[in-house]
Coordinates of C-alpha atoms in Angstrom, one line a residue:
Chain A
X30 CA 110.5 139.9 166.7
X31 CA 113.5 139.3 168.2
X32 CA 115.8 138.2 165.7
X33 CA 119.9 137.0 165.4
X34 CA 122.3 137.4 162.1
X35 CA 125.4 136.3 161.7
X36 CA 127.5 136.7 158.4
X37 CA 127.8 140.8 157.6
X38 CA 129.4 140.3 153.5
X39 CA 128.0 142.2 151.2
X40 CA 125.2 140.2 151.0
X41 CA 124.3 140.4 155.0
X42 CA 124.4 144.1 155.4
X43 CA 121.6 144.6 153.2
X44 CA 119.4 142.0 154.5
X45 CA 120.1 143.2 157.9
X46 CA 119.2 146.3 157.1
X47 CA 115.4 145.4 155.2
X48 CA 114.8 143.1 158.8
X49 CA 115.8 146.1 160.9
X50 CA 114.0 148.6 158.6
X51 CA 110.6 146.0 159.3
X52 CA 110.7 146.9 162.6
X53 CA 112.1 144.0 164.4
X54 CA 115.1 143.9 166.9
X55 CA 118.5 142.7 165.5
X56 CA 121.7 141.1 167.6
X57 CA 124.6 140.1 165.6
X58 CA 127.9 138.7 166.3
X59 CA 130.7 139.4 164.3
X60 CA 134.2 138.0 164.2
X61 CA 136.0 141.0 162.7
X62 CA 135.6 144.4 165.0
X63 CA 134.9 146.6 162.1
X64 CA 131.5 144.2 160.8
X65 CA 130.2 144.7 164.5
X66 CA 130.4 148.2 164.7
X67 CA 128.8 148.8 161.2
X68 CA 126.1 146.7 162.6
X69 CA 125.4 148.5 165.5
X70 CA 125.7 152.5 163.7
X71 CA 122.3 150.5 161.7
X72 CA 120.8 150.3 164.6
X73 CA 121.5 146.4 166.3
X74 CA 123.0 145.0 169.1
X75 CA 126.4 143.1 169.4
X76 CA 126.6 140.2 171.2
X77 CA 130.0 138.6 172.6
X78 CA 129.3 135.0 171.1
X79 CA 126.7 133.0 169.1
X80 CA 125.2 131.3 172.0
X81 CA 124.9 134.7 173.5
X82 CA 123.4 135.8 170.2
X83 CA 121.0 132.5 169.9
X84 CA 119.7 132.9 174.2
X85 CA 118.4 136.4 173.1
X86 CA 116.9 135.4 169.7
X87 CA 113.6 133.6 168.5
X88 CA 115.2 132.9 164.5
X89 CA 119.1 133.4 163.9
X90 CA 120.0 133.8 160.3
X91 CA 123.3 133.7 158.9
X92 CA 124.5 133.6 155.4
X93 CA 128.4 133.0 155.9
X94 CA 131.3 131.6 153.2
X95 CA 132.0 127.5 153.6
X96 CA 129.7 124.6 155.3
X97 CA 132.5 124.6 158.0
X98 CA 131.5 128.3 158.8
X99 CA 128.3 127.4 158.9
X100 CA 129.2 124.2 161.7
X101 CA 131.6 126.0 163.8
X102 CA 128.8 128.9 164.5
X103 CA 126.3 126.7 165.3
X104 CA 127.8 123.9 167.4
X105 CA 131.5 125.4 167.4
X106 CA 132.5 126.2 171.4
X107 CA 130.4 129.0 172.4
X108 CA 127.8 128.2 169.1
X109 CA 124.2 129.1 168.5
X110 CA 123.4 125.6 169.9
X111 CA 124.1 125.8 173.3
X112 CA 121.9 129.3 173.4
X113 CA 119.3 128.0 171.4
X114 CA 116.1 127.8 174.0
X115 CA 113.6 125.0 172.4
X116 CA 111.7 125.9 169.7
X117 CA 114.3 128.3 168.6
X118 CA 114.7 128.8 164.9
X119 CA 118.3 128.8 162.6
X120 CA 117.7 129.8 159.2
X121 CA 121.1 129.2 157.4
X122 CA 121.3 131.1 154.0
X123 CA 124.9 130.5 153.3
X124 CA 125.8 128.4 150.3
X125 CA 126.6 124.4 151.7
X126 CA 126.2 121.4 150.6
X127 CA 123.2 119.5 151.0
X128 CA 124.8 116.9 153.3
X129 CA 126.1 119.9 156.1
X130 CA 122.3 120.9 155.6
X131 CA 121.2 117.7 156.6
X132 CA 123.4 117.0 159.2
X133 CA 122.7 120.2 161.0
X134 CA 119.2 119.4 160.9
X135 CA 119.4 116.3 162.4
X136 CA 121.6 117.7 165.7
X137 CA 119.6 120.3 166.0
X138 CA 116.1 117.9 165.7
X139 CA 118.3 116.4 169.2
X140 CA 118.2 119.6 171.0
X141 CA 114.2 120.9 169.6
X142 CA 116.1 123.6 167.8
X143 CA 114.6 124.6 164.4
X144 CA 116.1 124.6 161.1
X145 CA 115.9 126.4 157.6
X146 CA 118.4 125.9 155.0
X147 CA 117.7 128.7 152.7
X148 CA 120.3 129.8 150.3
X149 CA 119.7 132.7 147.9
X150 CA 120.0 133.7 144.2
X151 CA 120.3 137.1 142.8
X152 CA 123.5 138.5 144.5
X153 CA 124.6 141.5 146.3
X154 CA 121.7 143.7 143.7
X155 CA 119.1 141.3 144.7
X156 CA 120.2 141.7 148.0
X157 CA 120.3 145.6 148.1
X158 CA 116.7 145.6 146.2
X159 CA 115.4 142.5 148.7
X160 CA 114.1 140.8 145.4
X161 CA 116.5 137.5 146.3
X162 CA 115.0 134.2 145.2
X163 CA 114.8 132.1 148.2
X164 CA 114.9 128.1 148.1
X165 CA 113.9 126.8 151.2
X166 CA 114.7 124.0 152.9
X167 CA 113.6 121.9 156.0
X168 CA 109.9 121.3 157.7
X169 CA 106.7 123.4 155.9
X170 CA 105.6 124.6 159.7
X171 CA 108.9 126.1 160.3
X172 CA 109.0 127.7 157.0
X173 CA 105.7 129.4 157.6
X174 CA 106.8 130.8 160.8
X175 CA 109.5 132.6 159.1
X176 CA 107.8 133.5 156.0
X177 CA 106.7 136.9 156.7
X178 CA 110.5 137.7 157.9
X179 CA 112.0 135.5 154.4
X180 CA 109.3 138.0 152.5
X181 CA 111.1 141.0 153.3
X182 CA 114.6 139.7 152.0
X183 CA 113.2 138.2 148.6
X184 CA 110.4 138.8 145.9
X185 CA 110.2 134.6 145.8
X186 CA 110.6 132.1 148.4
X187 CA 109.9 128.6 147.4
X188 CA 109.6 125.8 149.9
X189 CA 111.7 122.9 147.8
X190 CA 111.6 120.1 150.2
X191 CA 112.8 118.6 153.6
X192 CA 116.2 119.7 155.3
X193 CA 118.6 119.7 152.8
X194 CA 116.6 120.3 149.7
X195 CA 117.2 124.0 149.5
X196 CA 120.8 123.3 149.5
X197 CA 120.1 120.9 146.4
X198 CA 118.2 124.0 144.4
X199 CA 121.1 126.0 145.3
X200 CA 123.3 123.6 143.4
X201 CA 121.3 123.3 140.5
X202 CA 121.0 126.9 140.7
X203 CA 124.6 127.7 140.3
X204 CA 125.0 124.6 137.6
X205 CA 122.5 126.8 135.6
X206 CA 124.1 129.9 136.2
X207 CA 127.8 129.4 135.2
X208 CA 127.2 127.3 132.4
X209 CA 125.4 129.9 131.2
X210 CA 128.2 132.3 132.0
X211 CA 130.5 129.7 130.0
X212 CA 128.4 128.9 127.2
X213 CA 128.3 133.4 126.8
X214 CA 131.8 133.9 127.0
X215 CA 132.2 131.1 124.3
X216 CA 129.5 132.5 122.2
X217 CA 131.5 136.0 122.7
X218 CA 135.3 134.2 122.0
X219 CA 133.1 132.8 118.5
X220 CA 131.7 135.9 117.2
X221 CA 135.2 137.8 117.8
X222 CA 137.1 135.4 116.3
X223 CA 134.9 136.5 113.1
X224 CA 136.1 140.5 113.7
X225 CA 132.7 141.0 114.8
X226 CA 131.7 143.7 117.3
X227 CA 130.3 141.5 120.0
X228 CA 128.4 144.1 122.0
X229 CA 126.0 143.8 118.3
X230 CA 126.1 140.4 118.7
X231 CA 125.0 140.0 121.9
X232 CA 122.1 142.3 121.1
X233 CA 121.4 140.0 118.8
X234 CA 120.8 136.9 120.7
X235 CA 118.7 138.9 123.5
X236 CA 115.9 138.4 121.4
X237 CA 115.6 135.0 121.0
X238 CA 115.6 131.8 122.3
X239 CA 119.5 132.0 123.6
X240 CA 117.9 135.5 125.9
X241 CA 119.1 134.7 129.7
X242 CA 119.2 136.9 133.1
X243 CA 123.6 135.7 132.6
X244 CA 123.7 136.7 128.9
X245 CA 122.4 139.9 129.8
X246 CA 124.1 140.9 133.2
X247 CA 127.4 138.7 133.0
X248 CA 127.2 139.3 128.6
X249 CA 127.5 143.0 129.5
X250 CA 130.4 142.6 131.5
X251 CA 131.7 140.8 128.8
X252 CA 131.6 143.0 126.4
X253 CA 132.5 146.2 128.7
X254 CA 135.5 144.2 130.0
X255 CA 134.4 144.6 133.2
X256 CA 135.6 142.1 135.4
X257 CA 135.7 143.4 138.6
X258 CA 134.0 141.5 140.9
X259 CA 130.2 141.3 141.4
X260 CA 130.0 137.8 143.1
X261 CA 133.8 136.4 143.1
X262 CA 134.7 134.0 141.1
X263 CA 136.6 131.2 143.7
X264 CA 132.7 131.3 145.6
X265 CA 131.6 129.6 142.1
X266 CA 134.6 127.2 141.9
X267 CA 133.6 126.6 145.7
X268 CA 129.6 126.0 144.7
X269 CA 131.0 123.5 141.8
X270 CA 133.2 121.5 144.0
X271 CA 129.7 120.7 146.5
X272 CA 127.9 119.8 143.3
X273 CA 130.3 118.0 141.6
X274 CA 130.9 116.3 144.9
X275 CA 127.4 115.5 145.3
X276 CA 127.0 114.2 141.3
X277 CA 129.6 111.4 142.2
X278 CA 128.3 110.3 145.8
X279 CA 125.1 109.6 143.9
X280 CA 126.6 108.2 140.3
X281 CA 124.9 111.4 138.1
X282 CA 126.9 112.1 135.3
X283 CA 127.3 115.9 134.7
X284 CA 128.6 116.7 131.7
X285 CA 129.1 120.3 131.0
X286 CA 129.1 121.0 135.1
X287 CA 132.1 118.8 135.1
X288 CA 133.4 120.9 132.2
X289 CA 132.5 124.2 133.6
X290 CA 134.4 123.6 136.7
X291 CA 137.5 122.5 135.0
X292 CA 137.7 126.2 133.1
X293 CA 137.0 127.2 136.9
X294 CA 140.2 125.2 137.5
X295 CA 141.9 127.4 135.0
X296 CA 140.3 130.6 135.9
X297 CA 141.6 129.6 139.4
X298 CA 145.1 128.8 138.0
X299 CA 145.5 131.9 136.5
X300 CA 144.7 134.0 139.5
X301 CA 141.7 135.7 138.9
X302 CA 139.7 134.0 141.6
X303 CA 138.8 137.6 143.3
X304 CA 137.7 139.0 140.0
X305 CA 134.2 138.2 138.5
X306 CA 133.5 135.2 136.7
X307 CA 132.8 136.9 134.0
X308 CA 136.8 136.0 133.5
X309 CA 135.5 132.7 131.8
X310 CA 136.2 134.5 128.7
X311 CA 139.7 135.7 129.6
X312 CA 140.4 131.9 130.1
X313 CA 139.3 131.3 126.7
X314 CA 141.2 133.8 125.2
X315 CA 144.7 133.1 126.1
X316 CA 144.5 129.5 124.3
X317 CA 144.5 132.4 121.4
X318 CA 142.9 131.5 117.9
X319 CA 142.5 134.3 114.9
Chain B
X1 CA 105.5 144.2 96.8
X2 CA 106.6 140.9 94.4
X3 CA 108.0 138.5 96.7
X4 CA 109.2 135.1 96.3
X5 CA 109.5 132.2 99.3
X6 CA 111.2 129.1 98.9
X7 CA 110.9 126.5 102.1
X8 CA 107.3 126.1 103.3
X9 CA 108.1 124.0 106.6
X10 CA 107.1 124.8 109.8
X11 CA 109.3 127.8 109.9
X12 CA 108.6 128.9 106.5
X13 CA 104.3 128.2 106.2
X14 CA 103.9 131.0 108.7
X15 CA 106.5 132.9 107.4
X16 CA 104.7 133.0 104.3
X17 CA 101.3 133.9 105.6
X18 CA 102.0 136.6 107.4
X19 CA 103.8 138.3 103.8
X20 CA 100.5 137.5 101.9
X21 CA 98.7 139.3 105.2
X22 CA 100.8 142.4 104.6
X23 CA 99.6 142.5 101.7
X24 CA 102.7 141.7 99.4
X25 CA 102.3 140.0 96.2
X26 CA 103.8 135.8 96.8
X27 CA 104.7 133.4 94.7
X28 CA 106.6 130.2 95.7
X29 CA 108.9 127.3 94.5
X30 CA 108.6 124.1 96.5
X31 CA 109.8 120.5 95.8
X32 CA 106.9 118.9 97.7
X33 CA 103.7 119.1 95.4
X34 CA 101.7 119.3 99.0
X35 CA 103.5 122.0 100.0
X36 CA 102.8 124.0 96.5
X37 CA 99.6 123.2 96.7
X38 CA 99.5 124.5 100.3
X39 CA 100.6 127.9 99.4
X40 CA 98.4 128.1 96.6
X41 CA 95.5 127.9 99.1
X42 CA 96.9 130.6 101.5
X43 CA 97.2 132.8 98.3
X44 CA 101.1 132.8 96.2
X45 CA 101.6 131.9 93.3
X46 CA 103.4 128.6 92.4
X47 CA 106.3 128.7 90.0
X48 CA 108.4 125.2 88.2
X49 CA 111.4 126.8 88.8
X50 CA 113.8 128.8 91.5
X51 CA 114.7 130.6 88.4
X52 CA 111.3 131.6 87.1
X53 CA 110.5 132.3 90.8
X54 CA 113.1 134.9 90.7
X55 CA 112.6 136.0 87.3
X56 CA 109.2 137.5 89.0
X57 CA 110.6 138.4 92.4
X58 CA 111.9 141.7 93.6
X59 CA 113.3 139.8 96.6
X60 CA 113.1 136.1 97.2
X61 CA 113.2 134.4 100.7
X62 CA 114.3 131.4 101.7
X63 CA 114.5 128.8 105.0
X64 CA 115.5 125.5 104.1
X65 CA 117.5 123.3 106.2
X66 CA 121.2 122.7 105.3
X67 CA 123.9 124.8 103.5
X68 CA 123.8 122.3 100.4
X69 CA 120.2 123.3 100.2
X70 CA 120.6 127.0 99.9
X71 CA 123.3 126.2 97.3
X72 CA 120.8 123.7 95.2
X73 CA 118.4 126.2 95.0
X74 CA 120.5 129.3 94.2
X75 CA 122.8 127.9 92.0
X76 CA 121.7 124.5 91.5
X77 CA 120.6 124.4 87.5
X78 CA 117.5 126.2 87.0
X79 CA 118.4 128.0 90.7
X80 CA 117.6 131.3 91.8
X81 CA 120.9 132.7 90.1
X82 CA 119.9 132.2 86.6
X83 CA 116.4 134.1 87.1
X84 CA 117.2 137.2 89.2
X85 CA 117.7 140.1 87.7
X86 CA 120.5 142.8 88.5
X87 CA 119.0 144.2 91.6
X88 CA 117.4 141.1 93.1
X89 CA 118.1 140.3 96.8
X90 CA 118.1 136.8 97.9
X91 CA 117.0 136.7 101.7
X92 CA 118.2 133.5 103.2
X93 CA 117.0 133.1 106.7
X94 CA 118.1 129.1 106.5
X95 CA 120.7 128.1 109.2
X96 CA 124.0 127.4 107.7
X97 CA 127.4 127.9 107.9
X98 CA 129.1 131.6 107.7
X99 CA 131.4 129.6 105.1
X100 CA 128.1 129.3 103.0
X101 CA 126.6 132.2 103.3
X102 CA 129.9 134.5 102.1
X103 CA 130.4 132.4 99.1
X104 CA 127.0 132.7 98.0
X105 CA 127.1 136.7 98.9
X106 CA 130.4 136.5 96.5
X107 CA 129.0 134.8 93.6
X108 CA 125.7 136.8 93.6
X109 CA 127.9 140.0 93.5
X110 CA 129.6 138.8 90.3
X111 CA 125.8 138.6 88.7
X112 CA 124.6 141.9 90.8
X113 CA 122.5 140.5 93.2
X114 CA 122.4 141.5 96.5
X115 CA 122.3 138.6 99.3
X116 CA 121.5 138.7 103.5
X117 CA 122.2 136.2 105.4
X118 CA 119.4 136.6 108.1
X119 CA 119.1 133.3 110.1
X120 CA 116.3 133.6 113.1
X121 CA 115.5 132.3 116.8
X122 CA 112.6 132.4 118.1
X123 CA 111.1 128.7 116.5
X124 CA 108.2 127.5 115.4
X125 CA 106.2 129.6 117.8
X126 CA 108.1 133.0 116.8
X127 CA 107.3 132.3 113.3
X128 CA 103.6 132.0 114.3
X129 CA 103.7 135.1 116.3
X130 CA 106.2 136.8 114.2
X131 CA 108.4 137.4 116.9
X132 CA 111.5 136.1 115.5
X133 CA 114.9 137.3 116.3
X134 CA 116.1 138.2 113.2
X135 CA 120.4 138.5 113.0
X136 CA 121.3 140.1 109.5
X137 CA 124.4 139.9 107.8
X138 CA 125.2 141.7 104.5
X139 CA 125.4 145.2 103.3
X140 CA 123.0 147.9 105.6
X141 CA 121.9 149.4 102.2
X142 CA 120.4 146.1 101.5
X143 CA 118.9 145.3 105.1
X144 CA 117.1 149.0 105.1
X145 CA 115.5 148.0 101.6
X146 CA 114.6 144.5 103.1
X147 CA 113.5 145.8 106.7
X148 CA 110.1 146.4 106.4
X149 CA 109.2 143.2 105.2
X150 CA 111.6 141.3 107.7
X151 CA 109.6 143.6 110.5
X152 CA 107.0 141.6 109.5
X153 CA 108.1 138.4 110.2
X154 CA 110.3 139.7 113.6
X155 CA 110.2 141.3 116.4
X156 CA 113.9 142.3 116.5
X157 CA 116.3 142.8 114.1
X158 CA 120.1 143.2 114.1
X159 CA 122.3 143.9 111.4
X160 CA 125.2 141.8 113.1
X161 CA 128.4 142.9 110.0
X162 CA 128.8 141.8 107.0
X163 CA 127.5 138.5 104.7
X164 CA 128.0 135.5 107.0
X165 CA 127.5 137.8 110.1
X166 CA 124.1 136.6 110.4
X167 CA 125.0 132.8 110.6
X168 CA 128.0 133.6 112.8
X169 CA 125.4 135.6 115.6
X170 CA 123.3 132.2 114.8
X171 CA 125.6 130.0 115.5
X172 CA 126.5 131.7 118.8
X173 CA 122.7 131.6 119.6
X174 CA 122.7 128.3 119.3
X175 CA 125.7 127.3 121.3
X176 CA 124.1 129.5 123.8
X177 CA 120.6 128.0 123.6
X178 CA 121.1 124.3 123.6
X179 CA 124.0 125.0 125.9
X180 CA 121.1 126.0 128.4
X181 CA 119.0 123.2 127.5
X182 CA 121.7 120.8 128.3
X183 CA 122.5 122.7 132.0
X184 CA 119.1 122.6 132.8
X185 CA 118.8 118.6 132.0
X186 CA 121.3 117.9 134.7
X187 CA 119.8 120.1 137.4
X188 CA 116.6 118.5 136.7
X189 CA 119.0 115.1 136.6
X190 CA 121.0 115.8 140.3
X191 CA 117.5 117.1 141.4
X192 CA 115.8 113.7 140.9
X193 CA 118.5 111.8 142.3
X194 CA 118.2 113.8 145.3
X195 CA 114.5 112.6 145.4
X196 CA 113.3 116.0 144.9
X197 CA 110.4 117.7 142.8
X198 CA 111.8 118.6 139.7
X199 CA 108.7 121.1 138.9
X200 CA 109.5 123.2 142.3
X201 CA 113.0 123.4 141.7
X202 CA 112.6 124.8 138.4
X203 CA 110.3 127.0 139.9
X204 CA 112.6 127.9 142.5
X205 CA 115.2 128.9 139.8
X206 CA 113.3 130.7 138.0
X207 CA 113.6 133.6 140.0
X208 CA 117.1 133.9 140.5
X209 CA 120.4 134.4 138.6
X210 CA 119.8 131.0 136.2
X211 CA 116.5 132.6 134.6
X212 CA 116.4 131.7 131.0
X213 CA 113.9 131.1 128.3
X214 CA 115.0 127.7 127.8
X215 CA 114.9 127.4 131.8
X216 CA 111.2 128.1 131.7
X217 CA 110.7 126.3 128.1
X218 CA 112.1 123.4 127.9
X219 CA 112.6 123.1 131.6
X220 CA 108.6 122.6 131.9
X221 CA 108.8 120.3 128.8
X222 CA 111.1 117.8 130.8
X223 CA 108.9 118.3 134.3
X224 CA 105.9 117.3 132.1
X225 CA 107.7 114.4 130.4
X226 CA 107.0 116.0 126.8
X227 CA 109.5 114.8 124.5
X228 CA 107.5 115.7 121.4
X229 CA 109.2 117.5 119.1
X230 CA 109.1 121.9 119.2
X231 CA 112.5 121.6 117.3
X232 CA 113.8 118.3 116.2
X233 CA 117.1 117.6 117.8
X234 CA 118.6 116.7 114.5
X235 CA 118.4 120.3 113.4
X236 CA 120.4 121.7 116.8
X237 CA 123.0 118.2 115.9
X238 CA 123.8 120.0 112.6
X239 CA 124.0 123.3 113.9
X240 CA 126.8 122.3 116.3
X241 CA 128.4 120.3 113.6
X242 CA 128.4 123.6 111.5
X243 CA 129.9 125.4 115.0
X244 CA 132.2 123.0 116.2
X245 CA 133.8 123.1 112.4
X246 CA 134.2 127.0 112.5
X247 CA 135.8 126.8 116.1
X248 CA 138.2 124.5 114.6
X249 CA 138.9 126.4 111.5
X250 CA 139.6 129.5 113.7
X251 CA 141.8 127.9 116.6
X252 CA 139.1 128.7 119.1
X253 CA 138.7 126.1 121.9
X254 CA 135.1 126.3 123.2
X255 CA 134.9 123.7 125.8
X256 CA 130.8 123.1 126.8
X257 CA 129.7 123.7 122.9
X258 CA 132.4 120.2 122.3
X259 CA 130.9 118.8 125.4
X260 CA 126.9 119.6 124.1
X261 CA 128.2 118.2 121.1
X262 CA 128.7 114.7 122.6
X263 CA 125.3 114.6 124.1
X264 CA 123.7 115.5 121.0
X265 CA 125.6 112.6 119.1
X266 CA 124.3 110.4 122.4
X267 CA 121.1 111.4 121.4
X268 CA 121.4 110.8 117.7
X269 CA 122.6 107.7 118.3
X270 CA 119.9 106.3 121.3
X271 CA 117.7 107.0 117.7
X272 CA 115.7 110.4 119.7
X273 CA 116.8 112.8 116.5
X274 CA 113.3 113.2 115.7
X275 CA 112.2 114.3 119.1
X276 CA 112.5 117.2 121.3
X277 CA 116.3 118.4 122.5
X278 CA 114.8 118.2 125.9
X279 CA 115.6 114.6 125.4
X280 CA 119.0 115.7 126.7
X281 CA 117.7 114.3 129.9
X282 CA 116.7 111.4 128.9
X283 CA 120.3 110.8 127.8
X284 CA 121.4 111.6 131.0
X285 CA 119.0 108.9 133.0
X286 CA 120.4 106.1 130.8
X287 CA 123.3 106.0 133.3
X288 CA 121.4 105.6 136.1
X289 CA 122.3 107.0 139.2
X290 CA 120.4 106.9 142.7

């Protein structure tokens, strides 16, 4: 197939990579010179713009930073949708909010474009190893279409609802997932504070009922004092403001997402936004204690 | 071996059995006359006393619910302490506080008695399947002498450190766990006010960075609406009472366990203490929302 990808992080090389390595025929475009040219030593073609990108392309994905990226590539001067030919599919894997979903959805419904929103879990090693979990968004026909193309980025891909409602799983999703990150590092700041060695301790708590994909891969960290960055930490702050955003336009109270994002605040704060958000604990241990 | 087991709830009546299976020698003291007359039927022998239970016991185990009733029946008159002889090792596998368990370690090392504090996870359902997590604290002499009867009741065991070890790895666990529980209850939450299917989007997260056990546990008990009790949430109330109080004794802030905390009194107080902690939802939809 002829396919489109925009967004080349270090979660788009990979994927554009499995969809070239299935056989199809890639186009990117790039803003930065040096994302372009990797692209093209993989093996795809470089187009000048995204409507350029879109005329030559039966599904565009792109998986890019903020919901702003995400408008000005698709209806930004030059965007995918004045290229998009009718029936034309965008499958938007980036990390929005469910209302930039939505609204994207509905222009596009104007013009007989196609749309996906279909944000990932699993990061750049679920990425690499194309075993992403994939929460789709938008119309089940569409979704189908694409499936076979979704199945070679992911191990799951799980229709969750109309436009919008992938962007929603995302959310709860990354709730999950740094409260759990949180509620390890406070487990970790505890058992120190005892003089115990925490690496034991984490051991420990694999086996039971506290045993998480985050207390094993962000507990490691943890307790290696790694804190380079897998996924950096200012993306989470950025997923918590859409949630938290959303949990007050709809009168949820969120307890601990509320509180999570305020030691994102301080994580922020303190500068270690580019670092990994395993720095949760570093945040809890400069208030000291024994 | 003679064993003795004091605590024949729904932790401890499995517990029990599978001892007896191995092929151990049981007796047991229990205040309930049911209860006695319980474990008379599955086999052990039924003493008057804690003291005459461990005046017959080469080790004597116990899971009872607070720290006051680990106390009562070690050094309570006619406790543990007055029938163990030099040698004896008291197993408590109770959940209390680390407090609790080194005092107890230091006053059965005045009388030569050897203690573990060796709380589990792994509920009602471990204990059946005896696949506990087992987190030991005490001397490693002691846990080697002790190990191959706790590798019956466990699948894992981890000598944490020293007395009180145990109940500090437990506490952790169960800042960690209900933690979980609580994140999951508002995804489910912002996912029902988006008028989504709670059931797919815990599917959907299950494959992804916010897998858990409590994600796929007590996730599907609040898709299906099951608020009957696995644990009672009065048990996890204490636990964070006993967890909160040592993060305040050491100076260590621990933001989401305080926050937890405060839904679990909500819960106490909207009279669900006997139900399941999934009712952490349920706390949640009182406020309404869309």
């Amino acid at each position: 197939m002829k396919l489109g990808f925009v967004g080349l992080g270090a979660m788009g090389r990979p994927m554009l990579g499995h969809l070239i390595a299935a056989g199809h025929e890639l186009a990117v475009w790039a803003r930065r010179p040096e994302a372009a040219a990797e692209a093209a030593r993989a093996g795809a073609a470089v187009c000048a713009t995204p409507a350029e990108l879109a005329a030559r392309s039966e599904v565009v994905f792109s998986i890019v930073t903020t919901g702003a990226d995400v408008i000005e590539v698709a209806f930004g001067g030059n965007g995918l949708a004045e290229g998009f030919r009718r029936g034309g599919v965008h499958v938007d894997m980036s990390t929005t909010s469910p209302t930039v979903a939505r609204e994207l959805a509905g222009r596009y419904a104007g013009l007989g474009v196609d749309w996906l929103d279909a944000p990932v879990s699993g990061g750049a090693a679920g990425a690499q190893a194309a075993t992403l979990a994939i929460m789709a968004g938008g119309e089940a026909a569409v979704l189908a279409r694409v499936q076979p193309l979704l199945a070679t980025l992911g191990s799951r891909v799980v229709h969750v609802g109309p436009a919008g409602a992938g962007q929603v799983a995302k959310a709860c999703n990354q709730m999950v997932m740094v409260s759990a990150i949180e509620a390890c590092a406070e487990a970790m700041r505890l058992a120190a504070a005892h003089g115990l060695d925490v690496a034991v301790v984490r051991q420990a708590l694999m086996g039971g009922s506290a045993a998480s994909r985050m207390l094993e891969v962000m507990g490691g960290r943890m307790v290696s004092r790694d804190f380079s960055a897998g996924v950096e930490a200012w993306l989470h702050h950025k997923d918590f403001g859409i949630l938290l955003g959303e949990a007050h336009r709809l009168g949820v109270p969120l307890p601990i997402a509320a509180q999570v994002w305020q030691q994102l605040n301080a994580l922020m704060a303190l500068g270690w936004g580019q670092d990994d958000t395993a720095s949760l604990l570093r945040v809890l241990e400069l208030a000291g204690g024994t």
